[in-house]
Every structure is written in structure tokens, then in C-alpha cells.
């Protein structure tokens, strides 16, 4: 079914996702050691997923004038890298489930999972470099710079998140949280796909920084909604264990808000809960945290904040994309801000 | 006892904070995130987003990591914020809210009018029994004619919204204040050139009272006016 | 800092004292404060003290009903019950066994033609329960109040014409949810508009609320206009309906009152005023409403009377002299109507002493708090420091009213059906020469009984380090004379902050209220003509008493009592006796002449049917006098029992627990300046917590809900 301006976000994701996945398969190595490396490497990419990042890249590139063929390699690269980082995230977060199944390290052990993740990360650059060969060396350099920028920011973000958790840091404000999300999530999820798409689509002529706000706000709303769903979502659709973030002591907006609303003695209690190792953290304390977040409106608050960010993203989109021709891809992009906060 | 006598500790403050004015965010006022407890989450989301973005952009520029095309990125943080603040999907929501507001005022005005009718001597009454009375709507209702067939004395008030005459109109059944009274049904709205004609038939058994209904837009369902009929009894 | 704990002496054992002691001995403070509570007589509770009399009947100082906005009181009480940890088999194992939601309140309407009818108001349940361990700061914001004001209007309209709008409500059970989109609202107006004018008004208010709640639209001019238009509508409506429909009349009085308060707040700029509602404290509540255009009907309405009655707001107890500071009244009204959680009212299932003070006593004792009963403070002695220096309390002089046998501690509680309760008399057997005292008729709680067995001097640094003066306001001049002399503002405070005597009457009846002719559910009703304005049905307590012949209903009546401001000398024994004699006559007249307006079947052509009264010992009486005396009648004349008023212009003279007049002392009680400043359990508990903050900087003021409030 061809994509039109009336297609829903889900339809576009489905369509671009299929295209990306089909191409992605070609890049995944086969053969021995199948059980130890290549099998595990294709495990996550083959589990499905929304294909939000590659679709975002494809649509942006097309809005800026690229053909589908031109952008597919970049989309594949993004998705490969995303999956590589998921493997690492799951290990770092000690998560049990990913997309409705056990996480890779739970299946094959951490060492092999780490190795598979590394290989996937190295592999991820291959499609885009090969695919961009025709664009000239200047473009390849800029793509690599984008890649480098994204990788560094993402690592910084992940480091902040993990560091805060290791040191049980709770003196965080909402701005701290957003900065962390910007680095940890937005670069890989929205900024990089959009910037890369615009770079490819415009042949290097687009002002990538003008896309910053749209991409950042979209990504931040996306992450907040994700965190909300982690607490109150539908388990089957969400695909990870509900409340996993609480078990992991992840610094979410709800947690930051809860801490802000808490009395000093409650803060002590929350801090103590967060300080407990994941395995020793009792169900009771996790459910206390969760119900405190619900009772005090932290979740509602987070949703509102995500709404605000999505509204701002819409506004930015109108501002920065207004000169570009109308198309089904532009329509898709314009629908994303409301989609990220409405998905369940 | 040689030690220092116990004294009360010094306190940071000795009065309640009674001024919680910051709680209504007035349009355009710039508040720091800390002082904005009651700022809505949505407004705060947008504000924080821009603040963090700005900070990151500055950081990024300092690191010379961005590939600016000279002169192209000047308008990033200039104008967008103030008119956006607090809106979700902005224009639509605002427009809808305004409509609710307008409809509210319509209703208040409308009910106030029905009260006026109930106040003894507050309004002249038409006492003649009219087989087929024809009266034009009050001021502001230009372009509309109401036609009443009734054996009881009645008073009709029609209040169209400005611009209603150019729409395709319908009228709901008119309900009484008293829930038990039967509604006045079958109000007809017809168009005759640029004149609208509202035809209302009131049966002999219709209990006295005030009956009210809404004139609506057949296309979008919006309220375009109100119609009330006071049946005075025979 | 030494490792020795600071010795804190709390004088008085009422609500504020419990709160201070509870906060100062929290485990978090790691025993930094060693607290001793000095209490005259044999029981804790102050104005909230109760006792078990003959037939285990509960005897109260008056009617105590908790309100759903008592965040501090409920928080502490809930924590206390958690710590008390009664077995789950106990009837009163947790706070919610003791405090039950009470959703109905009645306001009596006094027709001038001699007939009367009552009015029951329904308030929707508020989210959560009072004292839930969170208090979002948004709760006390001005915008929230505006929005909730509209909610209240909606609820009121709905309660008046429930039948009319029921269909619409059922069709859309989330009808009041602000989450529906404006377009849904419009279409709802559409549907509801057909139901009649009340439904229309409901929707108009609802839409106005939407505007008040909308972050994008809120602006004072727009809101003021909406409020104005609604007011105009209401005013016309009232005049149109006044002669035909009393229900509508009352409804619109309430709406007019709400709208006037909203309009007044906008016009007086209270929302942005640095002093918040204190800015209008010099005006009487009614005066302020009048200034902002409330109709005469509203100003004279029984609803407004009720607001005065609830707080006994009459100077010298004289109904002709209503006086309530507008700022305090407005604050209390918005707290009461707009911030209650769970239910509007909570009724205790036992006496207040047993519901509140016995649990606090037990928990505090476990925490190591010492209780010195039968200790009446006579004087706080100030240091003779230079007048430029902040003085300290050097000595405290007590009259010890009684000593226990063999130097034991007095153990004040008795077991009633498995629940520790306060007796209505001292446990004489524990006291040295207890029998003799009993026979002499010693009254340890009376201001006019000077029984003393020993004079005790406690010295600073040895016996105590810090003092919390938590006695009733009426008592302050008698124990803090040196302070009044030293500080003019203390003297002014005792003159300007007034108290009022009250009276209470409890009646056990052999027929249920339905048989007596009352046609509605259990009520808390005020506005009855006669010597008692307030009636509350307390039938639920009968199950916890043990009369030989069980009554079918139980009614509490209370009212202010007319007395001069000045107290007679401590040796004027006639004073109390004369009021006690008069109240018997009053009560008899009340039953004969007034009770028929709510219990038509309780009277016949000869007046009250005296055989209806049930004696706690099972005696049967024929004569009115004896029947009446078998019931519980009480006048609260003791200075410490007198209810604290918040008359116009008085609030600024209050002393705050945070004021630093004496270096080792603070104050607590509902007479202090501690945020709420009206006479109630919540104000007292808040004050107690603020006093704990003054001593220890804990709890943080921000953690005392309602302290920071407009």
C-alpha cells in the first residue's frame, strides 16, 4: 500500500520498517560461529520493533529531496546501531525482557551478548558508508562527523544516567533530567536520524541546526512517554517488564518530580530504596514508589510535560518545515509529535 | 549547671508565605522553573525544552561542533516561544476553547432572559390569543421571521448569533423548565430568499411555562442561536 | 552540643500539645528531646477531652466533628494509630475505624412565618483521604481555588436538582472530568441544554470552570466577566424565585455566596496580595461579602448563619453580635469547601478523648514522654535580665493538685469493652486521700477549685530546658502574668483575641429519629432556633455505650453561651453554679418549645414527652427535672475551656509560635498565629507542629500543610 498524506503514523512505520528490515537482513552476516555470534547479532533486529528511527530518517531525507534508495543504507545503519546499543543498555540496566522476550544476555550470557553488541555496532557503519559512496567524500566525512557526534553524546548521556544511579544521586532537577535525555536518547532516536536524513536529502545544503529543536522536543516527549508506559502501560504492547525502570532505579521525570514533592523524611526513604541493589529491592518498596508517583500526580505531570514538549515540537516543525513541499512524508513527520505522546 | 542555657534555634523565617500569586501564570510572564509550582506541566515542558535546548546550542557552538551554514540559523530562539507558551496543539485548542466560552456566555444570557420573563411585570405581555401570529424577531435578528400558531397567548424570543443567517440552520425541540411538561416539537426552519422563517406550532394542551431550545448549524453542529417560547396559558 | 537530650516541658495536654510532643519525639530526631507534659487534673484533651460516665456513656465538652481538610490533624492521628498498632481484631484498630466519612450536612432554614424546613447539602467525595502522606503544593494555589469554586457550584446545582440532571450524569459518568475535550463539552451543553435551566446553569458553570482551568485562557478580566455574568444571573434568579421555591432560594444563596467570594477576591486583589487573605482580616466576613455585592438574601441566609454558628462566632456568646474576621473565614471556607479530601465531614465513632487522646497518650508514653497529671501551672517566672535582652523562663511554679499512692505514676485510662478510655472522673483509688477528695466534691478541672497538696518549683537547666506554653488562651493571663507585664503585645493579645463560653447538651432517647419525626439521614444540623443552634445525630455511638435499657437515638446539641468577657475571681463559687442552674432551665425549655421543629413527634400538647429520655442507670423518672438531670448537660466556663474566636481585626494581635519573645519558650494552641487562625482541631495541631519547628526546626514549615497559604 503506497504511503499517502492520509496514512497513519503506524502505516508509515510499518511500510518503512518492512523496507528497512528487508534490507537489514542482507547486511547481517551468516554462517559460523552461528550460535555464538551471528545468531545473537540478528536476534534483536529480527524481533521487530517499531522502526521509528529508520522511518524518521527515511521520511526526513525524502522531504529534503532524497529518493528512497538513497536513504535506505542510512536507515539500516541507524537501526543496526540502535540494536547494538540496546544489547548494551540491557546489560547495563540488568533488564530481563526486551520486546516481549528474555534479553540477549539472559539468553546467552553477558560476555557473548557484549561481543555480539560490539560486532553489531562496528557493523552498523558499513551500510551507510557503502551507500554514500556516490555522494562524494565531503558527504562521507560529514556523515562520519554526525556519527561521531551522536556516539559521543549518547555515551555521555548513558554515562550520566548510569553514574547518577551508581552514586545514588537524587539532587536532580527537571532540567538535569532533560539534559540527560537529550544526550542519552534524543541524539540516537531523533536528532541523528533527522540530521542524517536532511544531510542526505539536501546533499549537504540543509541547515541541520535549525532542526535541532524539533528533533530534541520530539525525542524528549518520546522518552517521557516511554517512561510513563514503563509504569502504567500495557505489558504486551510495551514488551518490557512493567515498572522495570523502578527496579532499575532509573532517573525518570516521575522520580525527579516525586523527589521534588516529597518531604525530607520521604526523600530519605526514596533514597534508601534506590540505594538497594536491584535484586534486594523489595516488591513492596517498588510498589510504594509506584503508588506514590500515581497518587501525587507525578505521572500526570510527566504526561503534561510531554504534551508541552510535543506542542513545542509541533510548533518547531511548522516553523522549520514550512518552506518544504507538501508530501506524504512531511505529513508523517507533522503527525509524529502527537503520535509519540498518544501511543500506548 | 555551668553550661550555656538552652536557647531556641534561629529560624529561617517566622511567617507563612501568604502570597501565592505566582500560581496563576499570566500571559507572557517569565518565571524561573523553580518558582512555577502551579505552572502547568505542559507550559513547563515547553519552557524547559527551550531552556535546555538553548543551553545545549550554546555549548555546542562553543565546542564548534555544529556545522553552521552562516546566516541561516539566526532565528532559532527569537520569536517562537512567547506565543507558544502553554499551548498543546495551540491554535486548535484555543479556537475550541473560545467557542466554549462564547457558548457559555450565550447560555448565561439565555437563562437570564428566561428569568426576566418570570419576574412579574418585568416585561410586557401579549395577551391576545393569536390564531396565527406573526412577529419579527427582536433587534439583532435581522433576516429572521418567526411564525407562531397557537390558541394560547405566547411570547417568542429568538436570539440568533451574528452571521447565523448565512448558515444552514436547524432547531431542537423546545423543552420546558419543568421536566414533566411535554416538549414543543416540530419547529420548522425554512429559508425564503434571504429571509429565514421559523414556524412554531403550540397545541392547546401545552402546559403554560417557558420552553427553550437551540438553533444549531446543520453542517458543523455549532450553536447559532437560541429560541424560547413562553406559553402564558389560556 | 552535649549528648544530653534537651528537656522540653509542655504545659497543657490538648491538641496542640499532642502535636508538639509527637513531632519532637519522632524517631528521626533520635531522642534529642526529652518531653514532659504537665496537665492539670486527670485527663488530656483540653477542649477535646471526653470521659466515660454512667452506663459507659460518652461525655463530651461539646460537639466535635472533624473536617475533611484537617490535613495536619489527620496526618498525625493516622501516624499515631499506625504506631499504636492495635490488634486488627480491635474495633478501633486503625484511624478509619474511628473516623467515618459523613457526607450530609443540614442547614436549618428559619421561615419567618413560624414554619421551618431543613436543607441537606450534598458534597461529592474529594480525591484521596485527609492526611494522605502527600500535599501537593498545587492544592493551595489560587488558580486551583478558582477552578474548584466552579466545581462547587456544579456540585451544588447537581445536588439541588439531582433528578433533573441525573440522566445526563449517568450517560456520562465522567461528566465532571476536566479531561473531556472542549468539543465534547460543547456537544454536552447541547444535549443538556434541553433539560431545563438548571442543567443549563450547570453547564455554564462547567464551561466557566474549563476556562478557569485552562492554562491558555486564564486571565482575570475574562474570569471576572464570567463571574459577573453568573452573579447577575443568580441575582435575578433569586428575586424571581424567592417567593415560590425555597429550595431554589437556598441554592442560589449558596451560589451567590460563592460567586461573591470569587468576585471579592478578584476585586480586592487577594490573589496577588503579599498578605494573602489576611488583607481583609480587619473586616467582618458578612461586611466583606456585603461590600462585594452579596444580596441581602444571602447576607441574611441561614447558610451564612451556619458558618458563624459552627465557629461560635458571636462576641460574648451573644447571637446579636456576630463577628468573624473575613480573612480567616474566607481561608477556612476555601479550605473546608475546596480542599477537603475523602469526605467533607468525619464523625468519630467514640468520644474524642478515646479516639484521639488515649492513642496519643499510649504512643507518646511508649516513646518515653512523661506525663505529670494533676499539675496546674501557677506562674512562669522570667529571668531578671536587662530589658534590652531576650528574657528566658527561669522557673515554673506548679500547684500539685494530688499525689498518687506510693509515688506511682497516675495511670489515667480505663478499659471499656477492650478499648482504653478516659473516665469522666479521676480514678480516685490511685490518689492519696482519693476517697476524701471525692466525697468533698473536688473538681480538679475547675478554675474555681484551688485544691493543692504541694507547691512545686522547677528550675531551668535542672528540671527543664525549653517550655512550650500550650494552655488554652483563657488561662494565659493566669499563668503568664510576668510575660503580660513585660510585653505590651502579650497583654494586647489577651485583650484583643477573644474567647467565648459554650454549652453542650447530650440526650439519649428511646425512639429513633425517624419515629421522632425526622425524615432524613443522620445530620449535623445548625440553625435551629432556641438556646442550642446546632444538633448532631450521634446515634452511632450508642453501640459503644452500655446502658441497661438501650436508647434508640442520641443527639448532641451545642451553642455559645452568653457571658461577659471578664472572668470573676477564683473564689467566686457562685459564678459557675448560677450558669449551671440556668442551663438546666434553658435545656428544659428547649425540649419543650423548640425541639418540635425537627422532632415533631417528640412533643405533644403538654410539651416534650419526658418519658422519651433514657437514664444511663436504667432508672425511670416521671418528673421533667429528674429526667433532664439524667442526661448530660455541660457549661464550658473554665478559662481554658472557652472557645477561641477570630473576630475582625484580632488576628494581627495573635502571637506566633515562631515569635522570639522568650529565649527558651514558645507557644501553641488554636489561639496562636500559626497559619489557619480559627478555633478548631486543625489550627491547634498546626500550631503544635509550628511550635515543634520553633524548638527543633523540625518539621520544616513547608511540610506543615496549609501553613503557607494565601
CSV table of N, CA, C and O in Angstrom, one decimal, chain C residues 334-428:
chain,number,residue,atom,x,y,z
C,334,UNK,N,-12.5,28.3,52.1
C,334,UNK,CA,-11.9,27.7,50.9
C,334,UNK,C,-11.2,26.4,51.3
C,334,UNK,O,-11.3,25.4,50.5
C,335,UNK,N,-10.6,26.4,52.4
C,335,UNK,CA,-10.0,25.1,52.8
C,335,UNK,C,-11.1,24.1,53.0
C,335,UNK,O,-11.0,22.9,52.6
C,336,UNK,N,-12.2,24.4,53.7
C,336,UNK,CA,-13.2,23.5,54.1
C,336,UNK,C,-13.9,23.0,52.8
C,336,UNK,O,-14.2,21.8,52.6
C,337,UNK,N,-14.3,23.9,52.0
C,337,UNK,CA,-15.2,23.5,50.8
C,337,UNK,C,-14.4,23.1,49.6
C,337,UNK,O,-14.8,22.3,48.8
C,338,UNK,N,-13.2,23.6,49.5
C,338,UNK,CA,-12.4,23.3,48.3
C,338,UNK,C,-11.2,22.4,48.4
C,338,UNK,O,-10.7,22.0,47.4
C,339,UNK,N,-10.8,22.1,49.6
C,339,UNK,CA,-9.6,21.2,49.7
C,339,UNK,C,-9.9,20.0,50.5
C,339,UNK,O,-8.9,19.3,50.9
C,340,UNK,N,-11.1,19.7,50.9
C,340,UNK,CA,-11.3,18.5,51.6
C,340,UNK,C,-11.0,17.3,50.8
C,340,UNK,O,-11.1,17.3,49.6
C,341,UNK,N,-10.5,16.3,51.5
C,341,UNK,CA,-10.2,15.0,50.8
C,341,UNK,C,-11.1,14.0,51.4
C,341,UNK,O,-11.4,14.0,52.6
C,342,UNK,N,-11.5,13.0,50.6
C,342,UNK,CA,-12.4,12.0,51.2
C,342,UNK,C,-13.7,12.6,51.4
C,342,UNK,O,-14.4,13.0,50.4
C,343,UNK,N,-14.1,12.8,52.6
C,343,UNK,CA,-15.4,13.3,52.9
C,343,UNK,C,-15.3,14.8,53.4
C,343,UNK,O,-14.3,15.2,53.9
C,344,UNK,N,-16.4,15.5,53.3
C,344,UNK,CA,-16.5,16.8,53.9
C,344,UNK,C,-16.4,16.8,55.4
C,344,UNK,O,-15.6,17.6,56.0
C,345,UNK,N,-17.1,15.9,56.0
C,345,UNK,CA,-17.1,15.7,57.4
C,345,UNK,C,-16.6,14.3,57.8
C,345,UNK,O,-16.8,13.4,57.0
C,346,UNK,N,-16.0,14.2,59.0
C,346,UNK,CA,-15.7,12.9,59.6
C,346,UNK,C,-16.3,12.9,61.0
C,346,UNK,O,-16.0,13.8,61.7
C,347,UNK,N,-17.0,11.8,61.3
C,347,UNK,CA,-17.5,11.7,62.6
C,347,UNK,C,-16.8,10.6,63.4
C,347,UNK,O,-16.5,9.6,62.8
C,348,UNK,N,-16.5,10.9,64.6
C,348,UNK,CA,-15.8,9.9,65.4
C,348,UNK,C,-16.8,8.9,65.9
C,348,UNK,O,-17.9,9.2,66.2
C,349,UNK,N,-16.3,7.7,66.0
C,349,UNK,CA,-17.2,6.6,66.4
C,349,UNK,C,-17.1,6.3,67.9
C,349,UNK,O,-17.6,5.4,68.4
C,350,UNK,N,-16.4,7.2,68.6
C,350,UNK,CA,-16.3,7.1,70.0
C,350,UNK,C,-16.0,8.6,70.6
C,350,UNK,O,-16.0,9.5,69.8
C,351,UNK,N,-15.8,8.7,71.9
C,351,UNK,CA,-15.5,10.0,72.4
C,351,UNK,C,-14.2,10.5,71.8
C,351,UNK,O,-13.3,9.8,71.5
C,352,UNK,N,-14.1,11.9,71.8
C,352,UNK,CA,-12.8,12.4,71.2
C,352,UNK,C,-11.6,12.0,72.1
C,352,UNK,O,-10.6,11.8,71.6
C,353,UNK,N,-11.8,12.0,73.4
C,353,UNK,CA,-10.7,11.6,74.2
C,353,UNK,C,-10.2,10.2,73.9
C,353,UNK,O,-9.0,9.9,73.8
C,354,UNK,N,-11.2,9.3,73.6
C,354,UNK,CA,-10.8,7.9,73.4
C,354,UNK,C,-10.3,7.7,71.9
C,354,UNK,O,-9.5,6.9,71.6
C,355,UNK,N,-10.8,8.6,71.0
C,355,UNK,CA,-10.5,8.5,69.6
C,355,UNK,C,-9.1,9.1,69.4
C,355,UNK,O,-8.3,8.6,68.5
C,356,UNK,N,-8.8,10.2,70.1
C,356,UNK,CA,-7.6,10.9,69.8
C,356,UNK,C,-6.6,10.9,70.9
C,356,UNK,O,-5.4,10.6,70.7
C,357,UNK,N,-7.0,11.2,72.2
C,357,UNK,CA,-6.0,11.5,73.2
C,357,UNK,C,-5.5,10.2,73.9
C,357,UNK,O,-4.4,10.1,74.3
C,358,UNK,N,-6.4,9.2,74.0
C,358,UNK,CA,-5.9,7.9,74.5
C,358,UNK,C,-4.8,7.3,73.6
C,358,UNK,O,-3.7,6.9,74.1
C,359,UNK,N,-5.0,7.3,72.3
C,359,UNK,CA,-4.0,6.8,71.5
C,359,UNK,C,-2.7,7.6,71.5
C,359,UNK,O,-1.6,7.1,71.6
C,360,UNK,N,-2.8,8.9,71.6
C,360,UNK,CA,-1.6,9.8,71.7
C,360,UNK,C,-0.9,9.5,73.0
C,360,UNK,O,0.3,9.4,73.1
C,361,UNK,N,-1.7,9.4,74.1
C,361,UNK,CA,-1.1,9.1,75.4
C,361,UNK,C,-0.3,7.8,75.3
C,361,UNK,O,0.8,7.8,75.8
C,362,UNK,N,-0.9,6.8,74.8
C,362,UNK,CA,-0.2,5.5,74.8
C,362,UNK,C,1.1,5.5,73.9
C,362,UNK,O,2.1,5.0,74.3
C,363,UNK,N,1.0,6.1,72.7
C,363,UNK,CA,2.1,6.2,71.8
C,363,UNK,C,3.2,7.0,72.4
C,363,UNK,O,4.4,6.7,72.4
C,364,UNK,N,2.8,8.2,73.0
C,364,UNK,CA,3.8,9.1,73.5
C,364,UNK,C,4.5,8.5,74.7
C,364,UNK,O,5.8,8.6,74.9
C,365,UNK,N,3.8,7.8,75.5
C,365,UNK,CA,4.4,7.1,76.6
C,365,UNK,C,5.4,6.1,76.2
C,365,UNK,O,6.5,6.0,76.7
C,366,UNK,N,5.0,5.3,75.1
C,366,UNK,CA,6.0,4.4,74.6
C,366,UNK,C,7.3,5.0,74.1
C,366,UNK,O,8.3,4.5,74.1
C,367,UNK,N,7.1,6.2,73.6
C,367,UNK,CA,8.3,7.0,73.1
C,367,UNK,C,9.1,7.6,74.2
C,367,UNK,O,10.1,8.2,74.0
C,368,UNK,N,8.6,7.4,75.4
C,368,UNK,CA,9.3,7.9,76.6
C,368,UNK,C,8.9,9.3,77.1
C,368,UNK,O,9.6,9.9,77.9
C,369,UNK,N,7.8,9.8,76.5
C,369,UNK,CA,7.3,11.1,77.1
C,369,UNK,C,6.7,10.8,78.5
C,369,UNK,O,6.1,9.8,78.7
C,370,UNK,N,7.0,11.8,79.4
C,370,UNK,CA,6.5,11.7,80.7
C,370,UNK,C,5.3,12.5,80.9
C,370,UNK,O,5.2,13.6,80.3
C,371,UNK,N,4.3,12.0,81.6
C,371,UNK,CA,3.1,12.7,81.9
C,371,UNK,C,3.0,13.1,83.3
C,371,UNK,O,3.0,12.2,84.2
C,372,UNK,N,2.8,14.3,83.7
C,372,UNK,CA,2.6,14.7,85.0
C,372,UNK,C,1.2,15.3,85.1
C,372,UNK,O,0.9,16.4,84.8
C,373,UNK,N,0.3,14.4,85.6
C,373,UNK,CA,-1.1,14.8,85.8
C,373,UNK,C,-1.2,15.6,87.1
C,373,UNK,O,-0.3,15.6,87.9
C,374,UNK,N,-2.3,16.2,87.3
C,374,UNK,CA,-2.6,17.0,88.5
C,374,UNK,C,-1.6,18.0,88.7
C,374,UNK,O,-1.2,18.4,89.9
C,375,UNK,N,-1.0,18.6,87.7
C,375,UNK,CA,-0.1,19.7,87.8
C,375,UNK,C,-0.7,20.9,87.1
C,375,UNK,O,-0.9,21.0,85.9
C,376,UNK,N,-1.0,21.9,88.0
C,376,UNK,CA,-1.6,23.1,87.4
C,376,UNK,C,-0.5,24.2,87.5
C,376,UNK,O,0.0,24.5,88.6
C,377,UNK,N,-0.2,24.8,86.3
C,377,UNK,CA,0.8,25.9,86.3
C,377,UNK,C,0.2,27.1,87.0
C,377,UNK,O,-0.9,27.5,86.8
C,378,UNK,N,1.1,27.7,87.9
C,378,UNK,CA,0.6,28.9,88.5
C,378,UNK,C,1.4,30.1,88.0
C,378,UNK,O,0.8,31.2,87.8
C,379,UNK,N,2.7,29.9,87.7
C,379,UNK,CA,3.4,31.1,87.2
C,379,UNK,C,4.6,30.6,86.4
C,379,UNK,O,5.3,29.6,86.7
C,380,UNK,N,4.9,31.4,85.3
C,380,UNK,CA,6.1,31.3,84.6
C,380,UNK,C,7.0,32.4,85.0
C,380,UNK,O,6.7,33.6,84.8
C,381,UNK,N,8.1,32.1,85.6
C,381,UNK,CA,9.0,33.2,86.1
C,381,UNK,C,10.1,33.5,85.1
C,381,UNK,O,10.9,32.7,84.7
C,382,UNK,N,10.1,34.8,84.8
C,382,UNK,CA,11.1,35.3,83.8
C,382,UNK,C,12.4,35.6,84.4
C,382,UNK,O,12.4,36.0,85.6
C,383,UNK,N,13.4,35.5,83.7
C,383,UNK,CA,14.8,35.9,84.2
C,383,UNK,C,14.8,37.4,84.3
C,383,UNK,O,14.0,38.1,83.6
C,384,UNK,N,15.5,37.9,85.3
C,384,UNK,CA,15.6,39.3,85.5
C,384,UNK,C,16.7,39.9,84.7
C,384,UNK,O,17.6,40.6,85.2
C,385,UNK,N,16.6,39.7,83.4
C,385,UNK,CA,17.6,40.2,82.5
C,385,UNK,C,17.3,41.7,82.2
C,385,UNK,O,16.3,42.2,82.5
C,386,UNK,N,18.3,42.3,81.6
C,386,UNK,CA,18.1,43.7,81.1
C,386,UNK,C,16.9,43.7,80.2
C,386,UNK,O,16.7,42.8,79.4
C,387,UNK,N,16.2,44.9,80.1
C,387,UNK,CA,15.0,44.9,79.3
C,387,UNK,C,15.4,44.8,77.8
C,387,UNK,O,14.6,44.5,77.0
C,388,UNK,N,16.7,45.1,77.5
C,388,UNK,CA,17.0,45.1,76.1
C,388,UNK,C,17.3,43.6,75.7
C,388,UNK,O,17.4,43.3,74.5
C,389,UNK,N,17.4,42.7,76.6
C,389,UNK,CA,17.8,41.4,76.3
C,389,UNK,C,16.5,40.5,76.2
C,389,UNK,O,15.5,40.8,76.8
C,390,UNK,N,16.6,39.4,75.5
C,390,UNK,CA,15.5,38.5,75.4
C,390,UNK,C,15.5,37.7,76.7
C,390,UNK,O,16.5,37.0,77.0
C,391,UNK,N,14.4,37.7,77.4
C,391,UNK,CA,14.4,37.0,78.7
C,391,UNK,C,14.2,35.5,78.5
C,391,UNK,O,13.9,35.1,77.4
C,392,UNK,N,14.4,34.8,79.5
C,392,UNK,CA,14.1,33.3,79.5
C,392,UNK,C,13.2,32.9,80.6
C,392,UNK,O,13.1,33.7,81.6
C,393,UNK,N,12.7,31.8,80.6
C,393,UNK,CA,11.9,31.3,81.7
C,393,UNK,C,12.9,30.6,82.7
C,393,UNK,O,13.6,29.7,82.3
C,394,UNK,N,12.9,31.2,83.9
C,394,UNK,CA,13.9,30.7,84.8
C,394,UNK,C,13.3,29.5,85.7
C,394,UNK,O,13.9,28.6,86.0
C,395,UNK,N,12.0,29.8,86.1
C,395,UNK,CA,11.4,28.8,86.9
C,395,UNK,C,9.9,28.6,86.5
C,395,UNK,O,9.3,29.6,85.9
C,396,UNK,N,9.4,27.5,86.8
C,396,UNK,CA,8.0,27.3,86.6
C,396,UNK,C,7.4,26.8,88.0
C,396,UNK,O,8.0,25.9,88.6
C,397,UNK,N,6.3,27.5,88.3
C,397,UNK,CA,5.7,27.1,89.6
C,397,UNK,C,4.4,26.4,89.4
C,397,UNK,O,3.5,26.9,88.7
C,398,UNK,N,4.3,25.2,90.0
C,398,UNK,CA,3.1,24.4,89.8
C,398,UNK,C,2.4,24.2,91.1
C,398,UNK,O,3.0,24.1,92.2
C,399,UNK,N,1.1,24.2,91.1
C,399,UNK,CA,0.3,23.6,92.2
C,399,UNK,C,0.1,22.1,91.9
C,399,UNK,O,-0.5,21.8,90.8
C,400,UNK,N,0.6,21.3,92.7
C,400,UNK,CA,0.3,19.9,92.5
C,400,UNK,C,-1.0,19.6,93.2
C,400,UNK,O,-1.2,19.9,94.4
C,401,UNK,N,-2.0,19.2,92.4
C,401,UNK,CA,-3.4,19.0,92.9
C,401,UNK,C,-3.6,17.8,93.7
C,401,UNK,O,-4.5,17.7,94.5
C,402,UNK,N,-2.8,16.7,93.3
C,402,UNK,CA,-3.0,15.4,94.0
C,402,UNK,C,-1.7,14.6,93.8
C,402,UNK,O,-1.0,14.9,92.8
C,403,UNK,N,-1.5,13.7,94.7
C,403,UNK,CA,-0.3,12.8,94.5
C,403,UNK,C,-0.9,11.4,94.5
C,403,UNK,O,-1.9,11.0,95.1
C,404,UNK,N,-0.2,10.5,93.8
C,404,UNK,CA,-0.6,9.1,93.8
C,404,UNK,C,0.0,8.4,95.0
C,404,UNK,O,1.0,8.7,95.5
C,405,UNK,N,-0.7,7.3,95.3
C,405,UNK,CA,-0.3,6.5,96.4
C,405,UNK,C,1.1,5.9,96.1
C,405,UNK,O,1.4,5.5,94.9
C,406,UNK,N,2.0,5.8,97.0
C,406,UNK,CA,3.3,5.1,96.9
C,406,UNK,C,4.1,5.7,95.8
C,406,UNK,O,5.0,5.0,95.2
C,407,UNK,N,3.9,6.9,95.5
C,407,UNK,CA,4.7,7.6,94.5
C,407,UNK,C,4.6,7.0,93.1
C,407,UNK,O,5.4,7.2,92.2
C,408,UNK,N,3.5,6.3,92.8
C,408,UNK,CA,3.3,5.7,91.5
C,408,UNK,C,3.0,6.8,90.5
C,408,UNK,O,2.5,7.9,90.9
C,409,UNK,N,3.1,6.5,89.2
C,409,UNK,CA,2.6,7.4,88.2
C,409,UNK,C,1.1,7.2,88.1
C,409,UNK,O,0.6,6.1,88.4
C,410,UNK,N,0.4,8.3,87.8
C,410,UNK,CA,-1.1,8.1,87.7
C,410,UNK,C,-1.3,7.5,86.3
C,410,UNK,O,-0.8,7.9,85.3
C,411,UNK,N,-2.1,6.4,86.3
C,411,UNK,CA,-2.5,5.7,85.1
C,411,UNK,C,-3.9,6.1,84.8
C,411,UNK,O,-4.8,5.6,85.4
C,412,UNK,N,-4.1,6.9,83.8
C,412,UNK,CA,-5.4,7.6,83.6
C,412,UNK,C,-6.5,6.8,82.9
C,412,UNK,O,-7.6,7.3,82.9
C,413,UNK,N,-6.2,5.7,82.2
C,413,UNK,CA,-7.2,5.1,81.3
C,413,UNK,C,-7.9,4.0,82.0
C,413,UNK,O,-7.3,3.3,82.8
C,414,UNK,N,-9.1,3.7,81.5
C,414,UNK,CA,-9.8,2.6,82.0
C,414,UNK,C,-10.2,1.8,80.7
C,414,UNK,O,-10.3,2.3,79.6
C,415,UNK,N,-10.5,0.5,80.9
C,415,UNK,CA,-10.8,-0.3,79.8
C,415,UNK,C,-12.4,-0.4,79.6
C,415,UNK,O,-13.1,-0.7,80.6
C,416,UNK,N,-12.9,0.0,78.4
C,416,UNK,CA,-14.3,-0.1,78.2
C,416,UNK,C,-14.4,-1.0,77.0
C,416,UNK,O,-14.1,-0.6,75.9
C,417,UNK,N,-14.9,-2.2,77.2
C,417,UNK,CA,-15.1,-3.2,76.2
C,417,UNK,C,-13.9,-3.3,75.3
C,417,UNK,O,-14.0,-3.3,74.0
C,418,UNK,N,-12.7,-3.4,75.9
C,418,UNK,CA,-11.5,-3.6,75.1
C,418,UNK,C,-10.8,-2.4,74.6
C,418,UNK,O,-9.7,-2.5,74.0
C,419,UNK,N,-11.4,-1.2,74.8
C,419,UNK,CA,-10.7,0.0,74.3
C,419,UNK,C,-10.3,0.8,75.5
C,419,UNK,O,-11.1,1.1,76.4
C,420,UNK,N,-9.0,1.3,75.5
C,420,UNK,CA,-8.6,2.2,76.6
C,420,UNK,C,-9.4,3.5,76.5
C,420,UNK,O,-9.3,4.1,75.4
C,421,UNK,N,-10.0,3.9,77.5
C,421,UNK,CA,-10.8,5.1,77.5
C,421,UNK,C,-10.5,6.0,78.7
C,421,UNK,O,-10.0,5.5,79.7
C,422,UNK,N,-10.9,7.3,78.6
C,422,UNK,CA,-10.8,8.2,79.7
C,422,UNK,C,-12.1,8.1,80.6
C,422,UNK,O,-13.2,8.1,80.0
C,423,UNK,N,-11.9,8.0,81.9
C,423,UNK,CA,-13.1,8.1,82.7
C,423,UNK,C,-13.6,9.6,82.9
C,423,UNK,O,-12.8,10.5,82.6
C,424,UNK,N,-14.8,9.8,83.3
C,424,UNK,CA,-15.3,11.1,83.4
C,424,UNK,C,-14.9,11.7,84.8
C,424,UNK,O,-15.2,12.9,85.1
C,425,UNK,N,-14.4,10.9,85.6
C,425,UNK,CA,-13.9,11.4,86.9
C,425,UNK,C,-12.5,10.8,87.2
C,425,UNK,O,-12.1,9.9,86.5
C,426,UNK,N,-11.7,11.5,88.1
C,426,UNK,CA,-10.4,10.9,88.4
C,426,UNK,C,-10.6,9.5,88.9
C,426,UNK,O,-11.6,9.1,89.4
C,427,UNK,N,-9.5,8.6,88.7
C,427,UNK,CA,-9.5,7.3,89.3
C,427,UNK,C,-9.1,7.5,90.7
C,427,UNK,O,-7.9,7.4,91.1
C,428,UNK,N,-10.1,7.8,91.6
C,428,UNK,CA,-9.8,8.2,93.0
C,428,UNK,C,-8.9,7.2,93.7
C,428,UNK,O,-8.1,7.6,94.5
